[in-house]
CSV table of C-alpha atoms in Angstrom, one decimal:
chain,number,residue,atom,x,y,z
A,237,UNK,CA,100.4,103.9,71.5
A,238,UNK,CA,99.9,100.0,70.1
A,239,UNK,CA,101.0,97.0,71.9
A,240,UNK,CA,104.3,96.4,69.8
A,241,UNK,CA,105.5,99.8,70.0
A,242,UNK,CA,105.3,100.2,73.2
A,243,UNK,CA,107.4,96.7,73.9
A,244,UNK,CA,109.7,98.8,71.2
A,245,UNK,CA,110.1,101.8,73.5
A,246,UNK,CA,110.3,99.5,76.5
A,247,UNK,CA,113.4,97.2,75.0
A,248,UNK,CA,115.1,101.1,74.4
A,249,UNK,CA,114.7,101.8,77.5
A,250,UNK,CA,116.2,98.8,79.1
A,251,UNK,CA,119.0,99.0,77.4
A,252,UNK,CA,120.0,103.0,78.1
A,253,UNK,CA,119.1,101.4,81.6
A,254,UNK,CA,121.8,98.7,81.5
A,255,UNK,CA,124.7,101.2,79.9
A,256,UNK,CA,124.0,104.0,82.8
A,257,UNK,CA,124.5,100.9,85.9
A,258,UNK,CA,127.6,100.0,84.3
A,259,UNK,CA,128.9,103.5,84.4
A,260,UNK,CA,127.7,104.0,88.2
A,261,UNK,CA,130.1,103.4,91.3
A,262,UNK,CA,128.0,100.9,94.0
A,263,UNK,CA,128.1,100.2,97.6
A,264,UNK,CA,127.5,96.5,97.3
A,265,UNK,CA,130.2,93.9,96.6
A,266,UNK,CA,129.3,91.9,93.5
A,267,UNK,CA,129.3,88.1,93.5
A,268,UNK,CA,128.5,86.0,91.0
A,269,UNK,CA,126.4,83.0,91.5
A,270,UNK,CA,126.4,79.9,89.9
A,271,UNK,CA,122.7,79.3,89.0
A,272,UNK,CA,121.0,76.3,86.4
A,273,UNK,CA,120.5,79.5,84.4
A,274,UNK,CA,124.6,80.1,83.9
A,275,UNK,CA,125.4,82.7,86.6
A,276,UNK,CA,123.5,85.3,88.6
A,277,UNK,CA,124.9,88.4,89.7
A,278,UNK,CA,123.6,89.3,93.1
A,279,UNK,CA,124.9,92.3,95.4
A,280,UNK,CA,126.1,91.5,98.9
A,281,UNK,CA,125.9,94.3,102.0
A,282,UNK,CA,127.8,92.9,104.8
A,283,UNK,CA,126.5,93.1,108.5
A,284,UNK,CA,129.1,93.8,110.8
A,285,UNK,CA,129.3,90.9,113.0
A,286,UNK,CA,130.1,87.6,111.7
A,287,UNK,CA,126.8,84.9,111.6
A,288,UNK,CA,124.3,87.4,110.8
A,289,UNK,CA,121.1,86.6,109.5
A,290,UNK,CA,120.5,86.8,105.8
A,291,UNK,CA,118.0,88.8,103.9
A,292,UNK,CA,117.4,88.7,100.3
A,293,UNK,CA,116.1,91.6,98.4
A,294,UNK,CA,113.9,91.2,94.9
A,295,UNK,CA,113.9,94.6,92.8
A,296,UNK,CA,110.9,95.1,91.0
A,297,UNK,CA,110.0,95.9,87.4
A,298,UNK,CA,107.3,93.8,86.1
A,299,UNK,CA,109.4,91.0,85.1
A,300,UNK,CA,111.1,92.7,82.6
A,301,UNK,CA,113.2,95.7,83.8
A,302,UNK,CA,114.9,96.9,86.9
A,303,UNK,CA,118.3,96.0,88.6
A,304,UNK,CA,119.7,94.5,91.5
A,305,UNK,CA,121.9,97.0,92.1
A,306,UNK,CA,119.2,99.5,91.6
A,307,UNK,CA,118.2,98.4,95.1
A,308,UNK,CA,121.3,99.5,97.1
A,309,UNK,CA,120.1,102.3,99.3
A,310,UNK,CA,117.4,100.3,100.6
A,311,UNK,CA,119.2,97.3,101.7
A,312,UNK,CA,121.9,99.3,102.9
A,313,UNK,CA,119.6,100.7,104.8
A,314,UNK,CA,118.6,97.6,106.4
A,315,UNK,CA,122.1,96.5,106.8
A,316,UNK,CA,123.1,99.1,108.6
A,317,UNK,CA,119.5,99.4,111.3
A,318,UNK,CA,119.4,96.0,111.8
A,319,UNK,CA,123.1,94.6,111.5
A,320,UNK,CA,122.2,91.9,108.6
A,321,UNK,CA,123.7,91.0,105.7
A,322,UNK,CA,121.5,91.8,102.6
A,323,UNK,CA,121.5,89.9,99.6
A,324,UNK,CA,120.0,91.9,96.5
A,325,UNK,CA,119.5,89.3,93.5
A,326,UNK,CA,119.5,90.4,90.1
A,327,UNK,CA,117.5,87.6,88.2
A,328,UNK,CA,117.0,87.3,84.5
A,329,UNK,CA,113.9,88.7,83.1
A,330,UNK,CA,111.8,88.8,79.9
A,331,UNK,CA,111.2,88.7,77.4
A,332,UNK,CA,114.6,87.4,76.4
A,333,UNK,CA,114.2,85.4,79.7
A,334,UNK,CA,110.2,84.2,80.3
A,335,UNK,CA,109.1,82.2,83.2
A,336,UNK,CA,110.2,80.1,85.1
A,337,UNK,CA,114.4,81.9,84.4
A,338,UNK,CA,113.7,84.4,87.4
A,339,UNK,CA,112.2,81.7,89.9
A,340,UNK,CA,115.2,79.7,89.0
A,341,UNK,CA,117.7,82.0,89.3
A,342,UNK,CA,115.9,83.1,92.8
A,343,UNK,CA,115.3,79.3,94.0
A,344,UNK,CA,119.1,78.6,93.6
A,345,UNK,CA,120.5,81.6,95.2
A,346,UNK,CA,119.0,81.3,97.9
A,347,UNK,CA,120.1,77.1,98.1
A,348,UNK,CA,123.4,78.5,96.8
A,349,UNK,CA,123.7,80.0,99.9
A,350,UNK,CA,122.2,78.2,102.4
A,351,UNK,CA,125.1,75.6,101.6
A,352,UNK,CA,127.7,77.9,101.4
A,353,UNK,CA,126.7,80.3,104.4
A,354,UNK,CA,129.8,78.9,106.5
A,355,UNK,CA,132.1,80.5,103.7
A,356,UNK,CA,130.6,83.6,104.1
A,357,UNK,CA,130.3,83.3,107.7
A,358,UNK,CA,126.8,84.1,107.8
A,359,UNK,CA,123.8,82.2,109.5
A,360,UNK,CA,122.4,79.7,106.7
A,361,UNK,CA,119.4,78.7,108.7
A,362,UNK,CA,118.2,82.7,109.5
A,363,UNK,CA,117.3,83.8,106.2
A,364,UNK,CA,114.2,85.9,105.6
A,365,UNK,CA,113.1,87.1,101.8
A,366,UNK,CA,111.3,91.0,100.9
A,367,UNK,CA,110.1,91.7,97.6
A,368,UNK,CA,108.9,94.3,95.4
A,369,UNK,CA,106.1,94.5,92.8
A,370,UNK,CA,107.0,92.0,90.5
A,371,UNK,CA,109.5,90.9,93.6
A,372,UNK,CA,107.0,90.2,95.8
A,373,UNK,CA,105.4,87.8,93.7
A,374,UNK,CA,108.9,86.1,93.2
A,375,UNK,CA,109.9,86.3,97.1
A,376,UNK,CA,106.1,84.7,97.2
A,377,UNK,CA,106.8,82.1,95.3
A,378,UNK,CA,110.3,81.5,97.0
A,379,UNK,CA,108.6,80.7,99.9
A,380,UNK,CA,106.7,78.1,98.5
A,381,UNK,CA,109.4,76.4,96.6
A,382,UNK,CA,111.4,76.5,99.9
A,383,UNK,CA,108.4,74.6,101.4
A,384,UNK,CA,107.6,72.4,98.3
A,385,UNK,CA,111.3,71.2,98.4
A,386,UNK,CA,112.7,71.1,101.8
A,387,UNK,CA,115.6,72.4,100.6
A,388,UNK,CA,115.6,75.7,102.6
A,389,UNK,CA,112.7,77.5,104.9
A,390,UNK,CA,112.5,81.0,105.0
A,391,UNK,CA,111.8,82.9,108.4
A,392,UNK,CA,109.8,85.1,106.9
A,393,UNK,CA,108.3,86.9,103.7
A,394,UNK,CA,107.6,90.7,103.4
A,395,UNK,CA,106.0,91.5,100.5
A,396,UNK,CA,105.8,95.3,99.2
A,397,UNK,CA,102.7,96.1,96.7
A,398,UNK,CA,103.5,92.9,95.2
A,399,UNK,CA,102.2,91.6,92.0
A,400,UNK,CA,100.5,88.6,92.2
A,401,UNK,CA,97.4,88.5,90.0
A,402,UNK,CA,99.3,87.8,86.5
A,403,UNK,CA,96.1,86.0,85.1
A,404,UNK,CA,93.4,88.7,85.7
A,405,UNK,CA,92.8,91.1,83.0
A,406,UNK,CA,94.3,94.3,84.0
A,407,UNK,CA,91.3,96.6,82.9
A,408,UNK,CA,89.5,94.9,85.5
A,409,UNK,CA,92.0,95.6,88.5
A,410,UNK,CA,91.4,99.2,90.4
A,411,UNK,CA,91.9,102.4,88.7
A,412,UNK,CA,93.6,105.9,90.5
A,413,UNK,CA,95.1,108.6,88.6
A,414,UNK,CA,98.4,107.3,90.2
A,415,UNK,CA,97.8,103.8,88.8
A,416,UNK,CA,99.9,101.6,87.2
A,417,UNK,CA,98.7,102.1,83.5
A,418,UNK,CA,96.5,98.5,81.8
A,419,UNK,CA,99.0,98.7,78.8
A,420,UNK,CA,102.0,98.3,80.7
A,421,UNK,CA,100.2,95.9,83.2
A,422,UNK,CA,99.0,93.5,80.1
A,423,UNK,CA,102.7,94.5,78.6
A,424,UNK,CA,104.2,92.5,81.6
A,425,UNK,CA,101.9,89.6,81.6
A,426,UNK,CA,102.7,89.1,78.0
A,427,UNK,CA,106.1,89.1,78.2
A,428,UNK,CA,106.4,87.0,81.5
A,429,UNK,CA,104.3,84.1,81.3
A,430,UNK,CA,102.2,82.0,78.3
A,431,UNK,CA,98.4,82.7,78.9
A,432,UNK,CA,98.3,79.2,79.1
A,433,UNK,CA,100.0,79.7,82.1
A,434,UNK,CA,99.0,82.4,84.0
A,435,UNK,CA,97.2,80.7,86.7
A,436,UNK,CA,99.9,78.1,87.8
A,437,UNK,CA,100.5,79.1,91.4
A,438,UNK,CA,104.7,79.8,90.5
A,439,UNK,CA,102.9,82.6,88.0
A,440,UNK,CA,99.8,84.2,90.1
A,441,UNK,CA,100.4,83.1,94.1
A,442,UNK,CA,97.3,85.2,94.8
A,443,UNK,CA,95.5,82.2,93.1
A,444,UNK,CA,97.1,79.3,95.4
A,445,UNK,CA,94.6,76.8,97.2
A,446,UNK,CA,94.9,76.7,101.1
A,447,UNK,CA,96.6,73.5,101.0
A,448,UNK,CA,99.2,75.1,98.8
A,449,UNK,CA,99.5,78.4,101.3
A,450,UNK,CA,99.5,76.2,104.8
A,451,UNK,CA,103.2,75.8,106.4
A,452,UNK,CA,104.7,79.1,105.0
A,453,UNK,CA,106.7,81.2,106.6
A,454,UNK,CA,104.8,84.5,108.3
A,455,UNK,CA,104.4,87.2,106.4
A,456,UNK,CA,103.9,91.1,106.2
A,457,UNK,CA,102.0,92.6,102.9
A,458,UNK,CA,102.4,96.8,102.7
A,459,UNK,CA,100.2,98.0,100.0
A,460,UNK,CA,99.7,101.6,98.5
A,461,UNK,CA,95.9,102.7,99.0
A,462,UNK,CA,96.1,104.2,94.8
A,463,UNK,CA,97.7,101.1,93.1
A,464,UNK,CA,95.6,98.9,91.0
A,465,UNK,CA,97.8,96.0,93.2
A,466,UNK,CA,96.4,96.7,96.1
A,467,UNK,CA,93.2,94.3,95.8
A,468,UNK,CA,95.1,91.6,94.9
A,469,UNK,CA,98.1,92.2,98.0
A,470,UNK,CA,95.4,92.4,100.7
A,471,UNK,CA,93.6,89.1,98.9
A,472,UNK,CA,96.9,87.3,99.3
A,473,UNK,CA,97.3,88.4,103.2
A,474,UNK,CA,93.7,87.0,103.8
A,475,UNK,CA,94.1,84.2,102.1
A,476,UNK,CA,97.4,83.5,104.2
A,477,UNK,CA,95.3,84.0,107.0
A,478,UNK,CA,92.9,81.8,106.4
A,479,UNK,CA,95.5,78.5,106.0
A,480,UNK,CA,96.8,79.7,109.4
A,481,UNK,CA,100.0,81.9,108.3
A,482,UNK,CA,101.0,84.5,111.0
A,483,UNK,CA,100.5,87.7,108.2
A,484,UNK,CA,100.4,91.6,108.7
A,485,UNK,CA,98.6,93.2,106.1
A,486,UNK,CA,99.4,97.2,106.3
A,487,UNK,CA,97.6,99.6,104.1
A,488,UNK,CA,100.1,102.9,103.6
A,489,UNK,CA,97.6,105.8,102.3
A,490,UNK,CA,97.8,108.7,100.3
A,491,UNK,CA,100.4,107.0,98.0
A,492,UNK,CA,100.8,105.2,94.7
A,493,UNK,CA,102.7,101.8,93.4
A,494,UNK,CA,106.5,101.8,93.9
A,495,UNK,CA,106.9,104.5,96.2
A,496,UNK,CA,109.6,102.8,98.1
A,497,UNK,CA,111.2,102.2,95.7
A,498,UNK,CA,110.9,105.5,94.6
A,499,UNK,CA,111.8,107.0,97.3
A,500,UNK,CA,115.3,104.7,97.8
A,501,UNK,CA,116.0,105.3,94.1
A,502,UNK,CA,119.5,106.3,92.9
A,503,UNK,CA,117.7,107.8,90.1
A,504,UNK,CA,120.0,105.1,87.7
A,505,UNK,CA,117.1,104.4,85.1
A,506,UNK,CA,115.1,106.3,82.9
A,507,UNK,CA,111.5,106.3,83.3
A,508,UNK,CA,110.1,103.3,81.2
A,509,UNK,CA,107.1,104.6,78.9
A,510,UNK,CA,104.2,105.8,79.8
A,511,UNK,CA,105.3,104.8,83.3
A,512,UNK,CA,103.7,106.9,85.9
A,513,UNK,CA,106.0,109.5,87.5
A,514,UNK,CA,107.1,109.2,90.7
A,515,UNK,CA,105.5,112.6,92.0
A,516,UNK,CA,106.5,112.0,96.0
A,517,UNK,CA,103.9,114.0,98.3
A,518,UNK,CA,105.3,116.0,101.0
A,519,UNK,CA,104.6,114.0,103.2
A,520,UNK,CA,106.7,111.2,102.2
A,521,UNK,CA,109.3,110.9,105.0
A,522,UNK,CA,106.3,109.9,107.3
A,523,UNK,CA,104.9,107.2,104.7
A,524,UNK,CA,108.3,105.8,104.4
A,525,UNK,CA,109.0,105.3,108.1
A,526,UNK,CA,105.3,103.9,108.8
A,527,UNK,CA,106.6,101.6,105.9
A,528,UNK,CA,110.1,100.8,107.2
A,529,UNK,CA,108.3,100.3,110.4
A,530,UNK,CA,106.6,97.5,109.3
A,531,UNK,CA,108.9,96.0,107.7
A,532,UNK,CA,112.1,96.2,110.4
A,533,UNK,CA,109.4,95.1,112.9
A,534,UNK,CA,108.6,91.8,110.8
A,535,UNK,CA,112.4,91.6,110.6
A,536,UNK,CA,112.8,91.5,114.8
A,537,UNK,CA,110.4,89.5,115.2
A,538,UNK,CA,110.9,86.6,112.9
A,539,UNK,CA,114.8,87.0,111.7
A,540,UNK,CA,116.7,88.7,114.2
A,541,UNK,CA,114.9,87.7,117.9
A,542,UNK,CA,114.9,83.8,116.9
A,543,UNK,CA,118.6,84.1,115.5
A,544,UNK,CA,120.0,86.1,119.1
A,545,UNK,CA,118.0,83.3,121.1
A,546,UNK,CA,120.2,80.7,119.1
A,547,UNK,CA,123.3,82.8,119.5
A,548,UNK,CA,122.8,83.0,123.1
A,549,UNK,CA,122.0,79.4,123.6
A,550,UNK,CA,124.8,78.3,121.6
A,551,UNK,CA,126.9,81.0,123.7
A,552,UNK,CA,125.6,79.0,127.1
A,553,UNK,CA,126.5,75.3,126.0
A,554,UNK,CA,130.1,76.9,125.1
């Protein structure tokens, strides 16, 4: 299969994607956002108690598919271990929408609600960011525009297999049987970001100087030991390490790209082509929980711990 057709097959596939979430009941409540873009629709699951931390969730996709709602079982499953409110964004993506349209739409959601947390009686200044695949590159580079700006700083930053190398050429990243196939790799590149671009930090975080990496918030990286990501994700946690970022950088073997994902799916899409197929081992229940570990751990520690010592301090002075 060529280049073109394959962006053929993938714009088909989209859109069958788009007609079956419409026709599918959700758990999350549906807000609309007013972004620089227009609007963003993002997908709110409530915490219980009133001033909970916040958590936004980035789908993934390569740029260029994928849903926010798509994401539900996952952050409902958050919401309901941890008692936090869980913010699932669904940002525009290419081709019809190239870089920078999803940083945007991610940048002001989160400012969107750091000003208007008070209306939604939820803690504005506990907010925390996970990511997946093409995700984690955006929560990646929310962190830094939180940083850059001063409008916002994040708690923390978990990023799942993330994509972060959109400059390299993907024949040269690893190759497993359960790899993410070079066509659709160099199929997302394309469509995402000019060549000319590829390298900017907002684009490819895994090619940020240490000046650019020093002062974010900590960070957890979970890779898959057979994704041709996994270089790059365990580059990035060094590299964090190196300008003195608090980072956990968790290896989860025996498994391919996407598999939380896949595992959390509500099976809502159809398989883009030439996609790999999800083919779970039996094992899986034990890779997702080594996983999850990770990632509610990260969560205590850096979003929910710092927001029960400002509860109970602000509890005292009353």
């Amino acid at each position: 299969m060529n280049l073109e057709q394959f962006k053929i097959d993938l714009a088909v596939g989209v859109r069958r994607a788009l007609e079956r979430i419409g026709n599918t009941e959700l758990i999350g409540e549906k807000i609309m956002i007013p972004c620089r873009g227009g609007e963003v629709d993002i997908y709110l699951y409530r915490a219980k108690r009133q001033l909970a931390p916040v958590l936004f969730d980035l789908h993934g996709g390569g740029f260029v598919y994928g849903h926010g709602a798509d994401e539900e079982l996952f952050c409902d499953c958050l919401r309901k271990d941890l008692d936090i409110n869980v913010i699932s964004i669904n940002y525009r993506k290419a081709p019809k929408f190239p870089y920078p349209a999803a940083v945007e739409d991610v940048f002001d959601v989160i400012c969107h609600w750091k000003e208007h947390a008070a209306e939604y009686q939820m803690d504005g200044e506990r907010m925390a960011i996970i990511g997946h695949s093409a995700g984690g590159n955006l929560a990646a580079v929310a962190a830094m525009m939180g940083k850059e700006s001063g409008k916002y700083q994040l708690r923390c930053q978990i990023l799942n297999y993330p994509f972060l190398d959109v400059l390299s050429n993907p024949a040269d990243k690893p190759k497993y049987p359960e790899a993410l196939p070079v066509l659709l790799i160099k199929t997302f590149s394309e469509l995402y970001a000019r060549p000319e671009d590829r390298a900017l930090p907002h684009i490819s975080p895994a090619l940020c100087s240490q000046d650019q990496l020093k002062g974010l918030p900590p960070a957890a990286v979970l890779v898959a030991e057979y994704d041709s990501l996994r270089q790059e994700g365990e580059r990035y946690g060094e590299l964090l390490r190196q300008a003195g970022v608090p980072v956990t950088v968790r290896c989860i073997q025996g498994i391919g790209h996407g598999f939380i994902e896949h595992y959390f799916a509500r099976g809502v899409y159809d398989r883009m082509p030439e996609e790999p197929q999800s083919i779970l081992p039996q094992d899986i229940d034990e890779k997702i929980a080594a996983a999850m570990e990770v990632i509610e751990e990260t969560l205590n520690k850096y979003l929910l711990e710092t927001a029960a010592e400002a509860h109970d301090k602000y509890r005292v002075k009353g």
